[in-house]
Coordinates of C-alpha atoms and ligand atoms in Angstrom, one line a residue:
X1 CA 4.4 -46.6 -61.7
X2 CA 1.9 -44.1 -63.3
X3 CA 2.8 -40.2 -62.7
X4 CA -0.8 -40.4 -61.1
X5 CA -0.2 -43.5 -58.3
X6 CA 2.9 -41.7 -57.6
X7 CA 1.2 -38.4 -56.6
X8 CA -0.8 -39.9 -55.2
X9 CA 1.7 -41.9 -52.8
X10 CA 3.7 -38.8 -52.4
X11 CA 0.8 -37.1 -51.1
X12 CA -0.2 -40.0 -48.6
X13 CA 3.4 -40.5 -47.3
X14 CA 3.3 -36.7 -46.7
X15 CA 0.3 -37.3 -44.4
X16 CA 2.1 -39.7 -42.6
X17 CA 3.8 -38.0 -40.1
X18 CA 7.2 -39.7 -40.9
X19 CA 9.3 -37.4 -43.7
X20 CA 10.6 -34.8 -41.3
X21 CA 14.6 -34.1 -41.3
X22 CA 15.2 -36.5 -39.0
X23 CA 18.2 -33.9 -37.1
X24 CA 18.3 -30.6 -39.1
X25 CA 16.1 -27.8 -38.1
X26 CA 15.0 -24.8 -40.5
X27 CA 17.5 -22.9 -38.3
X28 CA 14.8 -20.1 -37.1
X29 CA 15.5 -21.1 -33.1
X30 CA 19.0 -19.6 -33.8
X31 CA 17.5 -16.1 -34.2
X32 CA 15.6 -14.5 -31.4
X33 CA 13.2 -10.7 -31.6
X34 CA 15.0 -8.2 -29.6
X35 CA 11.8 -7.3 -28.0
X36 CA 11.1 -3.2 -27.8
X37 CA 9.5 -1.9 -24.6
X38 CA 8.9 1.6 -26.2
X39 CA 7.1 0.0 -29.9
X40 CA 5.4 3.5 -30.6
X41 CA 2.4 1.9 -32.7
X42 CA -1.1 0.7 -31.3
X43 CA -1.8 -3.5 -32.4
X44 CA -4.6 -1.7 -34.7
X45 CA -2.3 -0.2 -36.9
X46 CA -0.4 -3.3 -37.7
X47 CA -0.8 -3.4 -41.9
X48 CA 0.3 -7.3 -43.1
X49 CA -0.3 -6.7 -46.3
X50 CA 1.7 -7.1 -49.5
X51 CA 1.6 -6.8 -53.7
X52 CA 2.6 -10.4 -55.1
X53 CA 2.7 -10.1 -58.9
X54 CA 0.6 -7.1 -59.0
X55 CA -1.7 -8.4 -56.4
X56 CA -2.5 -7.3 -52.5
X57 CA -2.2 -10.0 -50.6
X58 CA -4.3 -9.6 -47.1
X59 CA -0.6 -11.3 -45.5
X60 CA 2.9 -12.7 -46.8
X61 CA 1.9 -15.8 -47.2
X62 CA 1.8 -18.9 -50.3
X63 CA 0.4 -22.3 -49.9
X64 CA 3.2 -23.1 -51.8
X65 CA 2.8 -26.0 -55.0
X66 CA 1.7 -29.6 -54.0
X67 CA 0.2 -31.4 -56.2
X68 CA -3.0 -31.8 -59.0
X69 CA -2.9 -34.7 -62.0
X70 CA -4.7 -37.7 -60.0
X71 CA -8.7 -37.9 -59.3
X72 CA -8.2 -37.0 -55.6
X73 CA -6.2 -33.9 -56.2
X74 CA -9.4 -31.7 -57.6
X75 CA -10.5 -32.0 -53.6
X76 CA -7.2 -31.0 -52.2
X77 CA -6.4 -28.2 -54.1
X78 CA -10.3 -26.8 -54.2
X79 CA -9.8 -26.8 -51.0
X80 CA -6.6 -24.8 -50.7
X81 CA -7.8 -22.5 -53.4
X82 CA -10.8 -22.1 -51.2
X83 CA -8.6 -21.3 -47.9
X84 CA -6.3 -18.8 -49.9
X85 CA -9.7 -17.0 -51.4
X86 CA -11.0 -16.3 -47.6
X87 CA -7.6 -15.9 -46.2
X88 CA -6.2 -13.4 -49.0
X89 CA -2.9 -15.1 -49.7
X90 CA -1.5 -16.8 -52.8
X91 CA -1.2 -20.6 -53.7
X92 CA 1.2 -22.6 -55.8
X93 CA -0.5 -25.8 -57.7
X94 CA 1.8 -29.2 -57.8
X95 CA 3.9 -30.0 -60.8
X96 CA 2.0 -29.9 -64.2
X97 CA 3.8 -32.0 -66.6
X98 CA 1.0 -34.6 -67.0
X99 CA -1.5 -32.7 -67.6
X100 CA 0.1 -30.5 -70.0
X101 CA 1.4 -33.7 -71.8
X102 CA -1.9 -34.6 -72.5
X103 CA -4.4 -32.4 -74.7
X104 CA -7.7 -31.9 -72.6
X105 CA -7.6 -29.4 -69.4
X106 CA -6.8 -31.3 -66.6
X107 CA -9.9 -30.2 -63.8
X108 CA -7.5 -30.8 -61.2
X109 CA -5.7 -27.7 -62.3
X110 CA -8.8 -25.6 -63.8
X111 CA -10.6 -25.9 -60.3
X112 CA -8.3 -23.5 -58.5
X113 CA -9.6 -20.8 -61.0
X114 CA -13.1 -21.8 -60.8
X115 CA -13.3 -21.1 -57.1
X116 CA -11.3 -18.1 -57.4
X117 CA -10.3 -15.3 -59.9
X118 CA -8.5 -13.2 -57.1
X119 CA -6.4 -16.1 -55.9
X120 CA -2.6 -15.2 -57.6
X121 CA -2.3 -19.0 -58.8
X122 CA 1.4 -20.4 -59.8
X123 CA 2.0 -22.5 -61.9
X124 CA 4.4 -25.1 -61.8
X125 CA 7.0 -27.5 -63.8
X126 CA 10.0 -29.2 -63.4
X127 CA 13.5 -28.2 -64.1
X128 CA 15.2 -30.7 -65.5
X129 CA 11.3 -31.3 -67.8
X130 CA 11.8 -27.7 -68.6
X131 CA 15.8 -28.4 -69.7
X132 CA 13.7 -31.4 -72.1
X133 CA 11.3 -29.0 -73.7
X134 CA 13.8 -26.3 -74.4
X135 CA 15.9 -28.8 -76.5
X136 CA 12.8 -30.3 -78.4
X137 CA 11.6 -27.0 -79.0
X138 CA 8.4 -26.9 -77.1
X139 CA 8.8 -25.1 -73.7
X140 CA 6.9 -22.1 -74.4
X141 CA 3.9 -23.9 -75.8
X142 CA 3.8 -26.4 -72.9
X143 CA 4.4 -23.2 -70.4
X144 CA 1.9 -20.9 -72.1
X145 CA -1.0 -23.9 -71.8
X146 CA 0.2 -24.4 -67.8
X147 CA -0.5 -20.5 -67.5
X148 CA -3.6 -20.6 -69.1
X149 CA -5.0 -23.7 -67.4
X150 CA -4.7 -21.9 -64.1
X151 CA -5.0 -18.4 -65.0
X152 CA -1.7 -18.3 -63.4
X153 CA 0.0 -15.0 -62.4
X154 CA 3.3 -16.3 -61.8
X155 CA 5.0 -19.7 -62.7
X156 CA 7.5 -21.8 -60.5
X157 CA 10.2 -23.6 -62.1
X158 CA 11.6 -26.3 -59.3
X159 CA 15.0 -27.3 -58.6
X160 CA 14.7 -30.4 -57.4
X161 CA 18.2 -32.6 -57.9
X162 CA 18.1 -34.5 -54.4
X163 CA 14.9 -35.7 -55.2
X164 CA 15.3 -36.8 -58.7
X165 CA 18.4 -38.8 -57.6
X166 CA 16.2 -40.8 -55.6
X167 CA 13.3 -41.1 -57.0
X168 CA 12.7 -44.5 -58.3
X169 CA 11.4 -43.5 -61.5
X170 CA 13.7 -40.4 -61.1
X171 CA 15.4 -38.5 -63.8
X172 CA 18.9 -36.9 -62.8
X173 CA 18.9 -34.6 -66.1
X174 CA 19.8 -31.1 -64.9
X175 CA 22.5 -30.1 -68.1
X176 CA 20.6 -27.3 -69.6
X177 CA 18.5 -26.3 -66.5
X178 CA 20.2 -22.6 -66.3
X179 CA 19.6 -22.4 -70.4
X180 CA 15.7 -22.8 -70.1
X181 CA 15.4 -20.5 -67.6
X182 CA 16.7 -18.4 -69.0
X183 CA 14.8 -19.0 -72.3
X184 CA 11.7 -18.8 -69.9
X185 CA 13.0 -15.0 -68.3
X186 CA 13.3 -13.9 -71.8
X187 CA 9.6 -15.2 -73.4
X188 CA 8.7 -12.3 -70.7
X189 CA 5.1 -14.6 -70.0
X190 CA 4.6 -14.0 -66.5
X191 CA 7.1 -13.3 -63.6
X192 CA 9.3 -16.9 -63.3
X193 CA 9.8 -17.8 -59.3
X194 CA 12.7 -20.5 -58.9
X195 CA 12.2 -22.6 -56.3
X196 CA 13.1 -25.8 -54.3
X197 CA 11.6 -28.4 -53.1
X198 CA 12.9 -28.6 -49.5
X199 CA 16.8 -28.6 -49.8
X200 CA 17.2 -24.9 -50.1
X201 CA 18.8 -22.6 -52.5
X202 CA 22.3 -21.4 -51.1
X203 CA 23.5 -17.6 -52.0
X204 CA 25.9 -18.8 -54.7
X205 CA 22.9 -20.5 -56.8
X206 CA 21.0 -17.1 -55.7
X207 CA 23.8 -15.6 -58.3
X208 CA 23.5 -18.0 -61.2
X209 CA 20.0 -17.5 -60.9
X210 CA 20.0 -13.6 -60.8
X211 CA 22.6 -13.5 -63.5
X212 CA 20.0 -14.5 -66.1
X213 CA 17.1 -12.2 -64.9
X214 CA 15.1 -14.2 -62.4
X215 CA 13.3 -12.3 -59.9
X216 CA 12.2 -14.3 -57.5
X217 CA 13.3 -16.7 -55.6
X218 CA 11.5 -19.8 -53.2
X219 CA 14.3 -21.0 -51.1
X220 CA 12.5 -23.8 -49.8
X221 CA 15.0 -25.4 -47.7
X222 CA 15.4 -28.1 -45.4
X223 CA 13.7 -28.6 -42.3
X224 CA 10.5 -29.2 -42.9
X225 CA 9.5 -32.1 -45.4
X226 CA 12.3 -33.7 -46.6
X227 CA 12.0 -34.8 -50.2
X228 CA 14.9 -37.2 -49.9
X229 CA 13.1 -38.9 -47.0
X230 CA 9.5 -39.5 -49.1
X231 CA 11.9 -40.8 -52.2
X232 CA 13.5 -43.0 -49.9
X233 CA 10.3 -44.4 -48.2
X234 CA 9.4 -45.6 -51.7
X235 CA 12.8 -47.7 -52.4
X236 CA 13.6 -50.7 -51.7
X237 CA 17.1 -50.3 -51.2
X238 CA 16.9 -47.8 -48.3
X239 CA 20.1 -48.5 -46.6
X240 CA 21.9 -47.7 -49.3
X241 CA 20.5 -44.0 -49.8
X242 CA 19.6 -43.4 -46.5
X243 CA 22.7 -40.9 -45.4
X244 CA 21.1 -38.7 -48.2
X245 CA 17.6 -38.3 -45.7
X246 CA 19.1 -34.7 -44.0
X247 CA 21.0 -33.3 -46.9
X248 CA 20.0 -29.8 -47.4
X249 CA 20.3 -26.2 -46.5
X250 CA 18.2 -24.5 -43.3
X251 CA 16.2 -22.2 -44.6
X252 CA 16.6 -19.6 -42.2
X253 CA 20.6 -19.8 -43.9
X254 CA 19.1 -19.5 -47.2
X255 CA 17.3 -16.6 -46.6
X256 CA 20.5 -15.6 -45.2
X257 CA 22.8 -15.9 -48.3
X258 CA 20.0 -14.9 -50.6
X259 CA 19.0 -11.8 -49.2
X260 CA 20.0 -9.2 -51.4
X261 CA 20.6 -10.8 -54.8
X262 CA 17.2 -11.1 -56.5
X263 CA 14.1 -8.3 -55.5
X264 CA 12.0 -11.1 -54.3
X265 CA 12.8 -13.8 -51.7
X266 CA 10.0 -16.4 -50.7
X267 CA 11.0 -18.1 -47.5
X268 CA 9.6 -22.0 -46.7
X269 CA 10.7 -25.3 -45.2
X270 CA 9.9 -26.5 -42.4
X271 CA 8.2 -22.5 -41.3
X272 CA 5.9 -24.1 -38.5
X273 CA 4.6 -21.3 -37.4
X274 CA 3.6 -17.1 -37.4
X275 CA 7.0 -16.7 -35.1
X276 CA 9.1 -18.9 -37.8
X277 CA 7.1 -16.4 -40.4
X278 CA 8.1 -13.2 -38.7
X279 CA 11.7 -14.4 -38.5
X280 CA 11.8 -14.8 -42.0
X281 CA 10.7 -11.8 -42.5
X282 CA 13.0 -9.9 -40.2
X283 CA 16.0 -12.0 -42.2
X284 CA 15.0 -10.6 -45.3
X285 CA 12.8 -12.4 -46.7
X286 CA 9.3 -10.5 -48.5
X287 CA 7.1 -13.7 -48.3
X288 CA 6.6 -16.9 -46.6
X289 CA 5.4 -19.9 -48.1
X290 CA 4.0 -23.4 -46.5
X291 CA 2.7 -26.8 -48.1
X292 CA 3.1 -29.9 -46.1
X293 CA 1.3 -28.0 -42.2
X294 CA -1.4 -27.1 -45.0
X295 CA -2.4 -30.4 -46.2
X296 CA -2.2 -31.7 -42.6
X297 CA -4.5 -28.9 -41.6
X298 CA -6.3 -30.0 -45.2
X299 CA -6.7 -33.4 -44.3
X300 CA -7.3 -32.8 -40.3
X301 CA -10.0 -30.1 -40.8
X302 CA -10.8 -29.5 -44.5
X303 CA -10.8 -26.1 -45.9
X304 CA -11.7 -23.9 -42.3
X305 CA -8.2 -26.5 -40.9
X306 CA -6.4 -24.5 -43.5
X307 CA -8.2 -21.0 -42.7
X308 CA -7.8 -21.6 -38.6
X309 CA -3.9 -22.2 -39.2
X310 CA -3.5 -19.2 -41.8
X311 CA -5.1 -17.2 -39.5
X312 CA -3.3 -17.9 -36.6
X313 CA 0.0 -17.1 -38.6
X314 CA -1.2 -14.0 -39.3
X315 CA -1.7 -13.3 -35.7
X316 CA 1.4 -14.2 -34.1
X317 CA 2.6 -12.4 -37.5
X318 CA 0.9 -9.4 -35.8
X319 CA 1.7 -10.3 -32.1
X320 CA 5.5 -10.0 -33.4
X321 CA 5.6 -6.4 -35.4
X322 CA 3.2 -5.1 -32.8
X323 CA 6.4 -6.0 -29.7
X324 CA 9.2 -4.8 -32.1
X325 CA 7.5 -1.7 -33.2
X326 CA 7.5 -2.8 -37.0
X327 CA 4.0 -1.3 -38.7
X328 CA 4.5 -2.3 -41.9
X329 CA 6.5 -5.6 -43.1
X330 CA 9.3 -3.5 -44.8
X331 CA 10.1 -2.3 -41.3
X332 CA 10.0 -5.7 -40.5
X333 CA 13.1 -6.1 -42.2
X334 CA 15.6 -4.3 -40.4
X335 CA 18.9 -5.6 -38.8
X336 CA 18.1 -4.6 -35.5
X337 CA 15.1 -6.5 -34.5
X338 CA 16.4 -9.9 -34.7
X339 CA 19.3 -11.3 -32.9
X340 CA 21.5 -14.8 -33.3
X341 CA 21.1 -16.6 -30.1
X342 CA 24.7 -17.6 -28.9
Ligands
LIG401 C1 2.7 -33.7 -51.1 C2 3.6 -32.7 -51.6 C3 3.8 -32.5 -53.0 C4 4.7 -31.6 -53.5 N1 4.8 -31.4 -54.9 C5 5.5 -30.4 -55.4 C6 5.5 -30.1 -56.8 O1 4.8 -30.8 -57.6 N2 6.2 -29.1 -57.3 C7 6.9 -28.3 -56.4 O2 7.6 -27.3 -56.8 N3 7.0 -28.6 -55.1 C8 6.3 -29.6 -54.6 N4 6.3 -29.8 -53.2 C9 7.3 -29.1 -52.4 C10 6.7 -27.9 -51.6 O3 6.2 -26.9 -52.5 C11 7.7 -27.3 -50.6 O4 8.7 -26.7 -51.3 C12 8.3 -28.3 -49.7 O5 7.4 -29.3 -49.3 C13 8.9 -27.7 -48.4 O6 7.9 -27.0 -47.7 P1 7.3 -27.5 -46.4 O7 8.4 -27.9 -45.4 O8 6.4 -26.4 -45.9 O9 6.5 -28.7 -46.7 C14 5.4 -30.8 -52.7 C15 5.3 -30.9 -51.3 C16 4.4 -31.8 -50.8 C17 4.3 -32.0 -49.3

């Protein structure tokens, strides 16, 4: 199958309602707000906002990378882009290896820069396509196009080893991964963010990853779409993978062990919601990130779906700092404020 029918089938089975975790949860309903009767701030004075790569973000939040590289992907991601412009937040685009394989810009990518230049846009690759380039020699000229396409301010390298295992087409080539990142840290292009795919990054990857000068960190762990589940959906020898559907890491315990060991944590997977967002937060995490609720909201409502829904995280964003007495997001992230539920 083309890269292009196979984004586009990833994006349809993402739409259809049936690649949760089928028993893990992102692990957020095992914390709990210790609510403060005495907040000393007015709701007014509640300040969301954030610097992501040098720019303020209205919220915490990322549409995080989805998708680009078929015909119907210039509307998706116009969209998003669109959302993110009114909203103030950042936005990922979907893996870029097509298009950068091939010489002319890829519209599906440009577009998000045409509808906005304050929009921080990442850009995105694989890992183990990254591990490739590095040994042939052409990473940074493949990465330096990717930036340039989207007038990226960041660029997202994902870790994606469930996922490639069982992916028909797959490609389960991840000697070398640590080496190109590194090689990418050091070409000093824009800030590199490491990130998952839905399977989460635990503490002790956290370390390998901090130990060659990466920054930032998307733990995008499990409990929201699970990667292994759209793979196998596409098999036709699902009984045979099918113990592999839940494997993963909550990503309320990512943002646990991760906490700490690189300046920037990004939590997603599975965050459903401005409470889940505030959580994160409170757990130590600087920004949260979303995809799949987006492109439901995308394909329910269009690009005002995607606004309503980033709005109303915002809100119960608010709502929470406002009953805990937190003004800004830093004092979001104090132990005190949230509790583990017994
Ligand atoms: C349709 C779809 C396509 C995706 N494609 C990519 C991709 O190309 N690159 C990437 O890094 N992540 C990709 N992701 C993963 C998301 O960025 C995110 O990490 C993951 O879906 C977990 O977040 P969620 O539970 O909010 O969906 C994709 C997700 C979806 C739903």
């Amino acid at each position: 199958m083309s890269i292009q029918s196979r984004k586009q089938e990833h994006v349809n089975l993402a739409l259809s309602g049936k690649v949760t975790f089928r028993e893990k949860t992102n692990g957020f309903e095992h914390y709990e707000f210790v609510y403060n009767a005495l907040p000393e701030i007015d709701l007014a004075d509640v300040d969301t906002r954030t610097v992501f790569c040098g720019v303020e973000l209205r919220s915490p939040f990322i549409v995080t990378g989805m998708t680009g590289g078929y015909p119907d992907a210039e509307r998706i991601n116009r969209g998003l882009a669109e959302a993110c412009d009114t909203c103030g937040i950042a936005m990922g685009v979907g893996s870029m290896r097509a298009a950068l394989e091939k010489s002319e810009s890829d519209p599906t990518f440009t577009v998000v820069r045409e509808v906005s230049q304050r929009v921080p846009i990442i850009a995105n690759i694989g890992a183990a396509q990254a591990a490739l380039w590095h040994r042939e020699g052409s990473l940074q000229s493949f990465v330096e196009r990717a930036i340039s396409m989207t007038g990226a301010r960041a660029l997202a390298i994902h870790l994606n080893p469930l996922q490639e295992l069982l992916q028909p087409e797959g490609e389960p080539r991840f000697r070398g991964v640590l080496d190109a990142i590194a090689a990418l840290v050091r070409m000093e292009l824009v800030p590199i963010i490491v990130k998952e795919v839905g399977a989460g990054i635990s503490g002790d990857v956290a370390r390998r990853l901090a130990d060659v000068g990466v920054t930032i960190i998307d733990v995008a762990g499990a409990g929201g779409t699970s990667w292994a589940g759209i793979e196998i959906l596409r098999r036709n020898d699902a009984s045979s993978v099918d113990h592999l559907w839940d494997v993963g890491i909550p990503t309320a315990e990512c943002v646990r062990q991760c906490t700490g060991i690189v300046p920037t944590i990004i939590a997603s997977g599975g965050i459903n919601n401005g409470t889940d967002a505030a959580k994160a937060l409170a757990l130590g995490a600087h920004l949260v990130g979303s995809a799949r609720p987006m492109l439901e909201a995308f394909a329910a409502n269009g690009t005002d779906g995607v606004v309503a829904q980033i709005q109303l995280w915002e809100l119960q964003l608010r709502q929470w700092m406002f009953l805990t007495g937190c003004q800004h997001l830093n004092d979001l992230r104090s132990s005190t404020i949230l509790r583990r539920v017994p």
